[in-house]
mmCIF file of C-alpha atoms and ligand atoms in Angstrom:
data_model
loop_
_atom_site.group_PDB
_atom_site.id
_atom_site.type_symbol
_atom_site.label_atom_id
_atom_site.label_comp_id
_atom_site.label_asym_id
_atom_site.label_seq_id
_atom_site.Cartn_x
_atom_site.Cartn_y
_atom_site.Cartn_z
ATOM 1 C CA MET A 1 0.028 0.034 -0.003
ATOM 2 C CA HIS A 2 1.318 3.486 -0.878
ATOM 3 C CA LYS A 3 2.137 5.285 2.390
ATOM 4 C CA ASP A 4 -0.227 8.140 1.794
ATOM 5 C CA PHE A 5 -3.196 5.827 1.132
ATOM 6 C CA ILE A 6 -5.813 6.774 3.736
ATOM 7 C CA ILE A 7 -7.774 4.031 5.633
ATOM 8 C CA ILE A 8 -10.797 5.130 7.617
ATOM 9 C CA ALA A 9 -12.517 2.388 9.640
ATOM 10 C CA GLY A 10 -14.937 2.103 12.465
ATOM 11 C CA PRO A 11 -18.576 1.295 13.108
ATOM 12 C CA CYS A 12 -21.545 2.850 11.353
ATOM 13 C CA SER A 13 -22.679 4.293 14.683
ATOM 14 C CA VAL A 14 -21.558 4.825 18.231
ATOM 15 C CA GLU A 15 -23.807 2.483 20.261
ATOM 16 C CA ASN A 16 -22.293 2.334 23.753
ATOM 17 C CA GLU A 17 -18.922 2.781 25.288
ATOM 18 C CA GLU A 18 -17.812 -0.861 25.194
ATOM 19 C CA GLN A 19 -18.617 -1.188 21.515
ATOM 20 C CA VAL A 20 -16.377 1.848 20.791
ATOM 21 C CA LEU A 21 -13.580 0.697 22.877
ATOM 22 C CA LYS A 22 -13.623 -2.902 21.742
ATOM 23 C CA THR A 23 -13.876 -1.919 18.161
ATOM 24 C CA ALA A 24 -11.093 0.693 18.292
ATOM 25 C CA SER A 25 -8.810 -1.613 20.231
ATOM 26 C CA ALA A 26 -9.321 -4.440 17.700
ATOM 27 C CA LEU A 27 -8.614 -2.182 14.833
ATOM 28 C CA LYS A 28 -5.516 -0.734 16.415
ATOM 29 C CA LYS A 29 -4.196 -4.366 16.844
ATOM 30 C CA SER A 30 -4.995 -5.476 13.221
ATOM 31 C CA ILE A 31 -4.199 -2.600 10.895
ATOM 32 C CA LYS A 32 -2.897 0.889 10.616
ATOM 33 C CA ILE A 33 -5.877 3.278 10.318
ATOM 34 C CA ASP A 34 -5.684 7.026 9.782
ATOM 35 C CA PHE A 35 -9.133 7.827 11.215
ATOM 36 C CA PHE A 36 -11.668 5.971 13.367
ATOM 37 C CA ARG A 37 -15.069 6.644 12.105
ATOM 38 C CA ALA A 38 -18.435 6.421 13.967
ATOM 39 C CA GLY A 39 -21.632 8.281 13.704
ATOM 40 C CA ILE A 40 -23.087 10.122 16.711
ATOM 41 C CA TRP A 41 -26.288 11.457 15.152
ATOM 42 C CA LYS A 42 -27.562 9.112 12.339
ATOM 43 C CA PRO A 43 -29.714 10.382 9.519
ATOM 44 C CA ARG A 44 -32.342 7.614 9.372
ATOM 45 C CA THR A 45 -35.325 7.521 6.955
ATOM 46 C CA HIS A 46 -37.779 6.611 9.608
ATOM 47 C CA PRO A 47 -37.926 8.095 13.178
ATOM 48 C CA CYS A 48 -38.475 4.784 14.731
ATOM 49 C CA GLU A 49 -34.966 3.637 13.725
ATOM 50 C CA PHE A 50 -31.860 3.982 15.791
ATOM 51 C CA GLU A 51 -30.936 7.696 15.395
ATOM 52 C CA GLY A 52 -27.640 7.598 17.211
ATOM 53 C CA ILE A 53 -26.576 8.006 20.727
ATOM 54 C CA GLY A 54 -26.307 11.793 20.640
ATOM 55 C CA HIS A 55 -23.496 13.971 21.903
ATOM 56 C CA LYS A 56 -22.812 11.945 25.052
ATOM 57 C CA GLY A 57 -20.970 9.503 22.794
ATOM 58 C CA LEU A 58 -18.443 12.265 21.850
ATOM 59 C CA GLU A 59 -16.687 11.552 25.207
ATOM 60 C CA TRP A 60 -15.936 8.087 24.102
ATOM 61 C CA LEU A 61 -14.815 9.131 20.741
ATOM 62 C CA LYS A 62 -12.474 11.716 22.392
ATOM 63 C CA ASN A 63 -11.073 8.811 24.523
ATOM 64 C CA VAL A 64 -10.296 6.847 21.358
ATOM 65 C CA GLN A 65 -8.257 9.809 20.162
ATOM 66 C CA ILE A 66 -6.304 9.945 23.568
ATOM 67 C CA ASP A 67 -6.071 6.256 24.394
ATOM 68 C CA PHE A 68 -5.339 4.793 20.896
ATOM 69 C CA ASN A 69 -3.794 7.898 19.258
ATOM 70 C CA ILE A 70 -6.146 7.623 16.358
ATOM 71 C CA PRO A 71 -7.822 10.769 15.021
ATOM 72 C CA VAL A 72 -11.695 10.380 14.964
ATOM 73 C CA ILE A 73 -14.111 11.368 12.260
ATOM 74 C CA THR A 74 -17.822 11.615 12.880
ATOM 75 C CA GLU A 75 -20.901 13.126 10.883
ATOM 76 C CA ALA A 76 -21.982 16.634 11.262
ATOM 77 C CA GLY A 77 -25.373 17.615 9.856
ATOM 78 C CA SER A 78 -25.974 20.976 11.633
ATOM 79 C CA SER A 79 -24.187 23.776 13.380
ATOM 80 C CA PHE A 80 -25.272 22.284 16.657
ATOM 81 C CA HIS A 81 -23.329 19.089 15.758
ATOM 82 C CA VAL A 82 -20.323 21.086 14.805
ATOM 83 C CA GLU A 83 -20.354 23.017 18.086
ATOM 84 C CA LYS A 84 -20.355 19.783 20.053
ATOM 85 C CA ILE A 85 -17.784 18.143 17.857
ATOM 86 C CA LEU A 86 -15.445 21.047 18.215
ATOM 87 C CA LEU A 87 -15.955 21.061 21.988
ATOM 88 C CA TYR A 88 -14.643 17.551 22.242
ATOM 89 C CA ASP A 89 -11.715 18.308 20.024
ATOM 90 C CA ILE A 90 -12.736 15.605 17.402
ATOM 91 C CA LYS A 91 -10.285 15.913 14.505
ATOM 92 C CA ALA A 92 -12.494 15.430 11.502
ATOM 93 C CA VAL A 93 -16.014 15.551 10.341
ATOM 94 C CA TRP A 94 -17.911 14.185 7.319
ATOM 95 C CA ILE A 95 -20.903 15.687 5.736
ATOM 96 C CA GLY A 96 -23.408 13.130 4.860
ATOM 97 C CA ALA A 97 -25.046 12.265 1.541
ATOM 98 C CA ARG A 98 -28.427 13.753 2.608
ATOM 99 C CA THR A 99 -26.898 16.942 4.037
ATOM 100 C CA VAL A 100 -24.824 17.704 0.924
ATOM 101 C CA ALA A 101 -28.034 17.649 -1.045
ATOM 102 C CA ASN A 102 -29.192 20.718 0.912
ATOM 103 C CA PRO A 103 -27.138 23.860 0.283
ATOM 104 C CA PHE A 104 -28.681 25.670 3.318
ATOM 105 C CA SER A 105 -27.484 23.031 5.712
ATOM 106 C CA VAL A 106 -24.009 22.914 3.985
ATOM 107 C CA GLN A 107 -23.627 26.703 4.327
ATOM 108 C CA GLU A 108 -24.625 26.549 7.994
ATOM 109 C CA ILE A 109 -21.953 23.872 8.682
ATOM 110 C CA VAL A 110 -19.353 25.839 6.748
ATOM 111 C CA ASP A 111 -20.066 29.000 8.778
ATOM 112 C CA SER A 112 -19.770 27.093 11.938
ATOM 113 C CA ILE A 113 -16.513 25.322 10.898
ATOM 114 C CA LYS A 114 -14.790 28.389 9.550
ATOM 115 C CA GLY A 115 -11.668 29.464 11.480
ATOM 116 C CA ASN A 116 -11.281 25.996 13.121
ATOM 117 C CA ASN A 117 -8.585 23.463 12.363
ATOM 118 C CA ILE A 118 -10.711 20.385 11.711
ATOM 119 C CA SER A 119 -10.616 18.181 8.507
ATOM 120 C CA VAL A 120 -13.672 18.046 6.395
ATOM 121 C CA PHE A 121 -14.780 15.096 4.292
ATOM 122 C CA VAL A 122 -17.603 15.918 1.818
ATOM 123 C CA LYS A 123 -19.684 12.947 0.819
ATOM 124 C CA ASN A 124 -21.410 12.970 -2.528
ATOM 125 C CA PRO A 125 -25.197 13.798 -2.455
ATOM 126 C CA ILE A 126 -27.658 10.838 -2.785
ATOM 127 C CA TYR A 127 -28.639 12.153 -6.228
ATOM 128 C CA PRO A 128 -26.257 11.721 -9.017
ATOM 129 C CA ASP A 129 -25.777 15.542 -9.367
ATOM 130 C CA ILE A 130 -22.076 16.527 -9.526
ATOM 131 C CA GLU A 131 -23.019 20.260 -9.207
ATOM 132 C CA LEU A 132 -24.328 19.683 -5.665
ATOM 133 C CA TRP A 133 -21.220 17.785 -4.758
ATOM 134 C CA SER A 134 -18.896 20.399 -6.328
ATOM 135 C CA GLY A 135 -20.884 23.220 -4.925
ATOM 136 C CA ALA A 136 -20.564 21.899 -1.365
ATOM 137 C CA ILE A 137 -16.797 21.626 -1.755
ATOM 138 C CA GLU A 138 -16.637 25.163 -3.196
ATOM 139 C CA ARG A 139 -18.413 26.506 -0.005
ATOM 140 C CA PHE A 140 -15.753 24.965 2.161
ATOM 141 C CA LEU A 141 -12.902 26.249 -0.083
ATOM 142 C CA ASN A 142 -14.369 29.672 -0.222
ATOM 143 C CA ALA A 143 -14.536 29.809 3.559
ATOM 144 C CA GLY A 144 -10.668 29.166 3.576
ATOM 145 C CA ILE A 145 -11.050 25.802 5.279
ATOM 146 C CA LYS A 146 -7.886 23.764 4.749
ATOM 147 C CA ASN A 147 -8.043 20.048 4.943
ATOM 148 C CA ILE A 148 -10.894 19.131 2.552
ATOM 149 C CA TYR A 149 -11.491 15.624 1.181
ATOM 150 C CA ALA A 150 -14.377 14.144 -0.801
ATOM 151 C CA ILE A 151 -15.970 10.731 -0.184
ATOM 152 C CA HIS A 152 -17.576 8.702 -2.913
ATOM 153 C CA ARG A 153 -20.457 6.689 -1.385
ATOM 154 C CA GLY A 154 -22.524 5.933 -4.433
ATOM 155 C CA PHE A 155 -25.816 7.251 -5.739
ATOM 156 C CA TYR A 156 -29.555 6.348 -5.232
ATOM 157 C CA PRO A 157 -30.117 3.637 -7.759
ATOM 158 C CA PHE A 158 -33.651 4.615 -8.871
ATOM 159 C CA GLN A 159 -34.111 0.988 -9.950
ATOM 160 C CA LYS A 160 -33.534 -2.248 -8.068
ATOM 161 C CA ILE A 161 -29.855 -3.403 -8.228
ATOM 162 C CA ASN A 162 -27.777 -5.895 -6.273
ATOM 163 C CA MET A 163 -26.145 -3.146 -4.231
ATOM 164 C CA ARG A 164 -27.498 -0.469 -1.995
ATOM 165 C CA ASN A 165 -26.281 2.353 -4.179
ATOM 166 C CA VAL A 166 -24.975 2.665 -7.691
ATOM 167 C CA PRO A 167 -21.285 3.704 -7.892
ATOM 168 C CA ARG A 168 -21.585 5.929 -11.056
ATOM 169 C CA TRP A 169 -17.636 6.050 -11.236
ATOM 170 C CA GLU A 170 -17.802 8.744 -13.954
ATOM 171 C CA ILE A 171 -18.969 11.247 -11.279
ATOM 172 C CA PRO A 172 -16.010 10.918 -8.971
ATOM 173 C CA ILE A 173 -13.688 10.908 -12.032
ATOM 174 C CA GLU A 174 -15.191 14.202 -13.144
ATOM 175 C CA LEU A 175 -14.857 15.583 -9.604
ATOM 176 C CA ALA A 176 -11.195 14.551 -9.677
ATOM 177 C CA ARG A 177 -10.885 16.530 -12.894
ATOM 178 C CA ARG A 178 -12.554 19.677 -11.397
ATOM 179 C CA PHE A 179 -10.667 19.490 -8.117
ATOM 180 C CA PRO A 180 -7.239 17.972 -8.827
ATOM 181 C CA ASP A 181 -5.909 18.778 -5.314
ATOM 182 C CA ILE A 182 -8.775 17.190 -3.361
ATOM 183 C CA LYS A 183 -8.256 13.634 -2.415
ATOM 184 C CA ILE A 184 -11.251 11.295 -3.112
ATOM 185 C CA ILE A 185 -11.805 8.518 -0.551
ATOM 186 C CA CYS A 186 -14.155 5.587 -1.622
ATOM 187 C CA ASP A 187 -16.869 4.413 0.877
ATOM 188 C CA PRO A 188 -17.558 0.782 -0.431
ATOM 189 C CA SER A 189 -19.629 -0.030 2.646
ATOM 190 C CA HIS A 190 -22.453 2.428 1.704
ATOM 191 C CA ILE A 191 -22.125 1.761 -2.021
ATOM 192 C CA SER A 192 -22.609 -1.990 -1.521
ATOM 193 C CA GLY A 193 -24.793 -2.308 1.520
ATOM 194 C CA LYS A 194 -23.522 -5.953 1.807
ATOM 195 C CA LYS A 195 -20.137 -7.111 2.913
ATOM 196 C CA GLU A 196 -19.565 -9.492 -0.007
ATOM 197 C CA TYR A 197 -19.208 -6.581 -2.485
ATOM 198 C CA ILE A 198 -16.864 -4.463 -0.552
ATOM 199 C CA LYS A 199 -13.608 -5.991 -1.886
ATOM 200 C CA GLU A 200 -14.724 -5.651 -5.589
ATOM 201 C CA ILE A 201 -15.611 -1.955 -5.127
ATOM 202 C CA SER A 202 -12.460 -1.234 -3.139
ATOM 203 C CA GLN A 203 -10.298 -2.654 -5.860
ATOM 204 C CA LYS A 204 -12.108 -0.643 -8.381
ATOM 205 C CA ALA A 205 -11.514 2.518 -6.331
ATOM 206 C CA ILE A 206 -7.843 1.754 -6.000
ATOM 207 C CA ASP A 207 -7.611 1.062 -9.839
ATOM 208 C CA LEU A 208 -9.222 4.429 -10.326
ATOM 209 C CA ASN A 209 -6.550 6.070 -8.327
ATOM 210 C CA MET A 210 -8.717 6.990 -5.339
ATOM 211 C CA SER A 211 -6.773 8.167 -2.281
ATOM 212 C CA GLY A 212 -8.294 6.040 0.312
ATOM 213 C CA LEU A 213 -11.115 3.769 1.672
ATOM 214 C CA MET A 214 -13.656 4.349 4.309
ATOM 215 C CA ILE A 215 -14.986 0.978 5.575
ATOM 216 C CA GLU A 216 -17.478 0.221 8.286
ATOM 217 C CA ALA A 217 -16.147 -2.236 10.877
ATOM 218 C CA HIS A 218 -17.638 -3.433 14.151
ATOM 219 C CA TYR A 219 -16.163 -5.724 16.721
ATOM 220 C CA ASN A 220 -19.362 -7.822 16.377
ATOM 221 C CA PRO A 221 -21.503 -6.751 13.415
ATOM 222 C CA GLU A 222 -24.280 -9.043 14.472
ATOM 223 C CA LEU A 223 -24.947 -6.635 17.362
ATOM 224 C CA ALA A 224 -25.004 -3.501 15.206
ATOM 225 C CA LEU A 225 -27.937 -1.220 15.610
ATOM 226 C CA SER A 226 -27.473 0.303 12.023
ATOM 227 C CA ASP A 227 -25.967 -1.065 8.781
ATOM 228 C CA LYS A 228 -25.413 -4.590 10.253
ATOM 229 C CA GLU A 229 -25.262 -6.245 6.754
ATOM 230 C CA GLN A 230 -22.237 -4.181 5.610
ATOM 231 C CA GLN A 231 -20.061 -4.002 8.531
ATOM 232 C CA LEU A 232 -16.883 -6.079 8.768
ATOM 233 C CA THR A 233 -15.090 -7.439 11.794
ATOM 234 C CA PRO A 234 -11.692 -5.955 12.295
ATOM 235 C CA ASP A 235 -10.158 -9.412 11.096
ATOM 236 C CA GLU A 236 -12.215 -9.260 7.922
ATOM 237 C CA LEU A 237 -10.990 -5.770 7.362
ATOM 238 C CA LYS A 238 -7.342 -6.860 7.895
ATOM 239 C CA GLN A 239 -7.850 -9.672 5.436
ATOM 240 C CA LEU A 240 -9.537 -7.376 2.813
ATOM 241 C CA ILE A 241 -6.660 -4.835 2.937
ATOM 242 C CA GLN A 242 -4.214 -7.757 2.507
ATOM 243 C CA ASP A 243 -6.089 -9.053 -0.439
ATOM 244 C CA LEU A 244 -6.358 -5.843 -2.337
ATOM 245 C CA ASN A 245 -3.879 -5.124 -5.103
ATOM 246 C CA PHE A 246 -2.297 -1.669 -4.601
ATOM 247 C CA ARG A 247 -1.048 -1.068 -8.073
ATOM 248 C CA LYS A 248 1.875 1.104 -8.938
ATOM 249 C CA THR A 249 1.612 4.576 -10.681
ATOM 250 C CA GLY A 250 4.162 3.355 -13.232
ATOM 251 C CA LYS A 251 6.309 6.441 -12.774
ATOM 252 C CA GLU A 252 9.303 4.407 -11.471
ATOM 253 C CA ASN A 253 9.491 2.302 -14.659
ATOM 254 C CA PRO A 254 10.999 4.067 -17.739
ATOM 255 C CA ASP A 255 10.187 1.270 -20.307
ATOM 256 C CA PHE A 256 6.436 1.310 -19.220
ATOM 257 C CA LEU A 257 6.425 4.969 -19.629
ATOM 258 C CA VAL A 258 7.976 5.006 -23.233
ATOM 259 C CA SER A 259 5.499 2.365 -24.413
ATOM 260 C CA LEU A 260 2.584 4.063 -22.743
ATOM 261 C CA GLU A 261 3.562 7.441 -24.460
ATOM 262 C CA ASN A 262 3.834 5.728 -27.795
ATOM 263 C CA LEU A 263 0.358 4.254 -27.618
ATOM 264 C CA ARG A 264 -1.030 7.513 -26.322
ATOM 265 C CA GLU A 265 0.417 9.413 -29.237
ATOM 266 C CA LYS A 266 -1.479 7.058 -31.575
ATOM 267 C CA ILE A 267 -4.597 7.617 -29.603
ATOM 268 C CA ASP A 268 -4.207 11.336 -29.761
ATOM 269 C CA VAL A 269 -3.979 11.127 -33.608
ATOM 270 C CA LEU A 270 -7.132 9.075 -33.811
ATOM 271 C CA ASP A 271 -9.060 11.324 -31.393
ATOM 272 C CA PHE A 272 -8.324 14.259 -33.628
ATOM 273 C CA GLN A 273 -9.339 12.357 -36.799
ATOM 274 C CA MET A 274 -12.569 11.401 -34.990
ATOM 275 C CA ILE A 275 -13.325 15.046 -34.237
ATOM 276 C CA ASP A 276 -12.528 16.036 -37.957
ATOM 277 C CA MET A 277 -14.765 13.263 -39.215
ATOM 278 C CA MET A 278 -17.682 14.195 -36.875
ATOM 279 C CA GLU A 279 -17.415 17.962 -37.990
ATOM 280 C CA HIS A 280 -17.521 16.732 -41.520
ATOM 281 C CA ARG A 281 -20.477 14.433 -40.824
ATOM 282 C CA PHE A 282 -22.419 17.327 -39.144
ATOM 283 C CA LYS A 283 -21.899 19.534 -42.065
ATOM 284 C CA LEU A 284 -23.582 16.941 -44.270
ATOM 285 C CA VAL A 285 -26.488 16.631 -41.726
ATOM 286 C CA ASP A 286 -26.896 20.390 -41.900
ATOM 287 C CA GLU A 287 -27.017 20.346 -45.625
ATOM 288 C CA ILE A 288 -29.720 17.658 -45.406
ATOM 289 C CA GLY A 289 -31.516 19.839 -42.918
ATOM 290 C CA LYS A 290 -31.527 22.709 -45.423
ATOM 291 C CA LEU A 291 -32.757 20.399 -48.155
ATOM 292 C CA LYS A 292 -35.585 19.246 -45.916
ATOM 293 C CA LYS A 293 -36.496 22.755 -45.090
ATOM 294 C CA GLU A 294 -36.545 23.750 -48.706
ATOM 295 C CA ASN A 295 -38.875 20.887 -49.524
ATOM 296 C CA ASN A 296 -40.772 21.107 -46.231
ATOM 297 C CA VAL A 297 -40.078 17.539 -45.397
ATOM 298 C CA ILE A 298 -40.304 16.053 -41.913
ATOM 299 C CA ILE A 299 -36.996 15.719 -40.060
ATOM 300 C CA LEU A 300 -37.238 12.127 -38.733
ATOM 301 C CA GLN A 301 -37.135 9.517 -41.364
ATOM 302 C CA LEU A 302 -37.562 6.230 -39.410
ATOM 303 C CA GLU A 303 -36.741 4.008 -42.281
ATOM 304 C CA ARG A 304 -33.348 5.708 -42.732
ATOM 305 C CA TRP A 305 -32.692 5.641 -38.986
ATOM 306 C CA LYS A 306 -33.533 1.821 -38.823
ATOM 307 C CA LYS A 307 -31.084 1.286 -41.768
ATOM 308 C CA ILE A 308 -28.357 3.273 -40.130
ATOM 309 C CA ILE A 309 -28.506 1.157 -36.975
ATOM 310 C CA GLU A 310 -28.762 -2.147 -38.777
ATOM 311 C CA SER A 311 -25.921 -1.547 -41.236
ATOM 312 C CA ARG A 312 -23.566 -0.064 -38.752
ATOM 313 C CA LEU A 313 -24.045 -2.779 -36.206
ATOM 314 C CA LYS A 314 -23.589 -5.395 -38.902
ATOM 315 C CA TYR A 315 -20.442 -3.728 -40.174
ATOM 316 C CA ALA A 316 -18.714 -3.528 -36.648
ATOM 317 C CA ASN A 317 -16.565 -6.304 -35.533
ATOM 318 C CA GLN A 318 -18.009 -7.355 -32.264
ATOM 319 C CA ASP A 319 -14.667 -8.673 -30.928
ATOM 320 C CA HIS A 320 -13.461 -5.079 -31.146
ATOM 321 C CA ILE A 321 -16.456 -2.943 -30.306
ATOM 322 C CA SER A 322 -19.556 -3.926 -28.409
ATOM 323 C CA LYS A 323 -22.981 -3.529 -29.966
ATOM 324 C CA GLU A 324 -24.265 -1.821 -26.833
ATOM 325 C CA PHE A 325 -21.562 0.739 -27.047
ATOM 326 C CA LEU A 326 -21.887 1.389 -30.748
ATOM 327 C CA LEU A 327 -25.674 1.765 -30.397
ATOM 328 C CA LYS A 328 -25.194 4.380 -27.702
ATOM 329 C CA ILE A 329 -22.768 6.334 -29.954
ATOM 330 C CA LEU A 330 -25.102 6.156 -32.880
ATOM 331 C CA GLN A 331 -28.058 7.308 -30.728
ATOM 332 C CA MET A 332 -26.011 10.235 -29.488
ATOM 333 C CA ILE A 333 -25.001 11.323 -32.961
ATOM 334 C CA HIS A 334 -28.613 10.855 -34.211
ATOM 335 C CA LYS A 335 -30.014 12.925 -31.369
ATOM 336 C CA GLU A 336 -27.541 15.744 -32.008
ATOM 337 C CA SER A 337 -28.310 15.561 -35.821
ATOM 338 C CA ILE A 338 -32.098 15.838 -35.155
ATOM 339 C CA GLN A 339 -31.351 18.768 -32.839
ATOM 340 C CA ARG A 340 -29.337 20.539 -35.485
ATOM 341 C CA GLN A 341 -31.916 19.919 -38.224
ATOM 342 C CA ASN A 342 -34.691 21.167 -35.893
ATOM 343 C CA ASN A 343 -32.810 24.404 -35.438
ATOM 344 C CA ILE A 344 -32.306 24.818 -39.188
ATOM 345 C CA MET A 345 -35.979 24.038 -39.856
ATOM 346 C CA ASN A 346 -37.263 26.472 -37.273
ATOM 347 C CA ASN A 347 -34.825 29.233 -37.802
ATOM 348 C CA THR A 348 -36.852 31.977 -39.413
ATOM 349 C CA ASP A 349 -33.916 34.251 -40.610
HETATM 350 C C1 PEP B 1 -22.459 6.963 7.238
HETATM 351 O O1 PEP B 1 -21.313 7.115 6.756
HETATM 352 O O2 PEP B 1 -22.642 6.330 8.176
HETATM 353 C C2 PEP B 1 -23.716 7.559 6.512
HETATM 354 C C3 PEP B 1 -24.813 7.867 7.095
HETATM 355 O O3 PEP B 1 -23.353 7.753 5.191
HETATM 356 P P1 PEP B 1 -24.193 8.439 3.990
HETATM 357 O O4 PEP B 1 -24.401 9.893 4.382
HETATM 358 O O5 PEP B 1 -23.157 8.226 2.976
HETATM 359 O O6 PEP B 1 -25.461 7.742 3.879
HETATM 360 MN MN1 MN B 2 -23.625 3.292 7.954
#
């Protein structure tokens, strides 16, 4: 594992003093962790569910920091939470997925954190909306808050899938592009909802160059009052970390870098050719648009569209390009073409 790789582990929620101490001490014995996580106030969908122990649990978390010398991270959802967290000198907070979806709450938290030296981890919002995630990070940055991280915990799936949330990896990748200096930590526990998928998601996060993992662990998950199905024992967590393949950046291997550069140069040429060809194609689409306008002919010609799909899918070698992918590209091109012809048709000047 790279020395800067961040591991955050601990139970979903603080339940009682014994649970906190047993979990922290078992984790301390099994692996090196950078933060001990545990929620004090839990955002639950129904009020009858376990909503966290409340601020009395902060005393136990403070003891973890002192007795085990591990910084603690807990969730803050309001300025009241922040006030209590700061009072107990907790080193880090995460802003939960439901809170990030509400800019009023985020701003309230930013204002109460401002000027304090506490690390802030911003989870993605439950909805797959990168703007809400970016916006929350911008609020912290604008307030001059220093140690800001992002946590990718997956998105509401909208349809039934095998996991609790859908990763939508392209969203954290875009976030990394927008904020190259902000480290992204993956939370495979809340993405998967079940312990059997945690390894596969963690490996993917490593392969996508994420900077760390936040994994729920409980000394006895059977007893957990929240997220029982997804919590690992400290031993299981140790095994998982051992099984993961922490790949290299490649920077230390000159032969690899030369071969990579050669292949990338070829890809660059093809990308520019692709752009030229698309521009050319759209010029033709526009000409057809004008022709249709002059002759007052409808834009969508279903027969032609069917033929395009059939012939292109038949032409493509499926060993090299999948049908699903090609279909998606054709659909995008067709949508753009219709849009352009629509503009031409309805342009009155
Ligand atoms: C948590 O980390 O325990 C939690 C409540 O996460 P999220 O906000 O991602 O659902
Ligand atoms: Mn949880």
